[in-house]
Amino acid sequence: MHHLGAVFALLGEPRAAGADRAAWERLEETLGVTLPEDYRAVVDAYAPAQLNRQLYLLHPADDLALWMEQTLRAFRNTSWDDDVVCPGFEETGPRFGGRTGLVPLATSDRGDHVFAVRDDVPNGWRILTCDGDEQDFYEYRMGFAEWLHGYLTGGDMVGPDSAAT
C-alpha cells in the first residue's frame, strides 16, 4: 500500500501553499538532520492543520521550528525514570534531537507526542510516541505516512487503547 497516497486520499485536496524549500533547509540545518520525506510531503500539503480534531501539524514557514525547539528543550529537561521504556534507547534512556535522537513531528490536544528517529527500516525512520502523562514510549516500525494513515483510520497509534476517534 502506498501510505502517502492513502493519507492524501483521506485528507482530500491539499490546503496549504506547498513547499518552502528555504524554510525546510533552515529547519533541518538547525536540527542537524534531514526530516522524513513523507512527513515533509504531508506538512507541505496540509499544515498548519489539526487532523481528526486532535493532531496538530505545523509548517516550517510558520511555527514548526519554534515548536520543535521548545519540545526538544522540554523533553531534554525531563527527569526520566530508570525504568523508562524507550525502544532503541535501552542503554542510554531517551535522547532528543540531532542525527541519533528523537525528533518531534506532531502533538495532539490529548498531550500525545509523535517523534521520528533514524533507523535501518526500509524508509530510514521509525516512529516513537508517548502520551504526555506517562514516561514510556511506544514504537511503530514504519514511516510517518504509514503511522498517520493508521492514526487517521482509528488505529491505536500512541500506545494501547489510544485510538483517536
mmCIF file of N, CA, C and O in Angstrom, residues 1 7 9 31 35 55 111 123 137 159 161:
data_model
loop_
_atom_site.group_PDB
_atom_site.id
_atom_site.type_symbol
_atom_site.label_atom_id
_atom_site.label_comp_id
_atom_site.label_asym_id
_atom_site.label_seq_id
_atom_site.Cartn_x
_atom_site.Cartn_y
_atom_site.Cartn_z
ATOM 1 N N MET A 1 0.848 -1.185 0.000
ATOM 2 C CA MET A 1 0.000 0.000 0.000
ATOM 3 C C MET A 1 0.889 1.242 0.000
ATOM 4 O O MET A 1 1.850 1.326 0.757
ATOM 5 N N VAL A 7 -2.986 8.580 2.682
ATOM 6 C CA VAL A 7 -3.187 9.735 3.569
ATOM 7 C C VAL A 7 -3.787 10.892 2.780
ATOM 8 O O VAL A 7 -4.749 11.526 3.216
ATOM 9 N N ALA A 9 -5.562 10.731 0.125
ATOM 10 C CA ALA A 9 -6.937 10.388 -0.211
ATOM 11 C C ALA A 9 -7.874 10.642 0.975
ATOM 12 O O ALA A 9 -8.991 11.131 0.795
ATOM 13 N N LEU A 31 18.240 21.578 13.139
ATOM 14 C CA LEU A 31 18.056 20.279 13.783
ATOM 15 C C LEU A 31 19.262 19.363 13.614
ATOM 16 O O LEU A 31 19.469 18.451 14.403
ATOM 17 N N LEU A 35 14.644 15.721 7.671
ATOM 18 C CA LEU A 35 13.406 15.097 8.132
ATOM 19 C C LEU A 35 12.859 14.124 7.098
ATOM 20 O O LEU A 35 13.174 14.230 5.913
ATOM 21 N N LEU A 55 -4.803 16.064 16.212
ATOM 22 C CA LEU A 55 -3.373 16.040 15.903
ATOM 23 C C LEU A 55 -2.966 17.319 15.184
ATOM 24 O O LEU A 55 -3.531 17.662 14.146
ATOM 25 N N GLY A 111 -2.243 15.596 24.563
ATOM 26 C CA GLY A 111 -0.920 15.512 25.170
ATOM 27 C C GLY A 111 -0.024 14.466 24.531
ATOM 28 O O GLY A 111 1.059 14.189 25.026
ATOM 29 N N ASN A 123 12.463 2.749 5.076
ATOM 30 C CA ASN A 123 12.426 4.178 4.763
ATOM 31 C C ASN A 123 13.425 4.988 5.578
ATOM 32 O O ASN A 123 13.500 6.199 5.437
ATOM 33 N N PHE A 137 7.531 5.165 25.984
ATOM 34 C CA PHE A 137 7.362 5.425 24.564
ATOM 35 C C PHE A 137 6.905 4.142 23.882
ATOM 36 O O PHE A 137 7.267 3.045 24.298
ATOM 37 N N GLY A 159 0.019 4.037 21.505
ATOM 38 C CA GLY A 159 0.048 3.064 22.583
ATOM 39 C C GLY A 159 -1.261 2.301 22.625
ATOM 40 O O GLY A 159 -2.190 2.569 21.847
ATOM 41 N N ASP A 161 -4.915 1.088 23.370
ATOM 42 C CA ASP A 161 -6.185 1.785 23.604
ATOM 43 C C ASP A 161 -6.092 3.291 23.413
ATOM 44 O O ASP A 161 -6.655 4.063 24.180
#
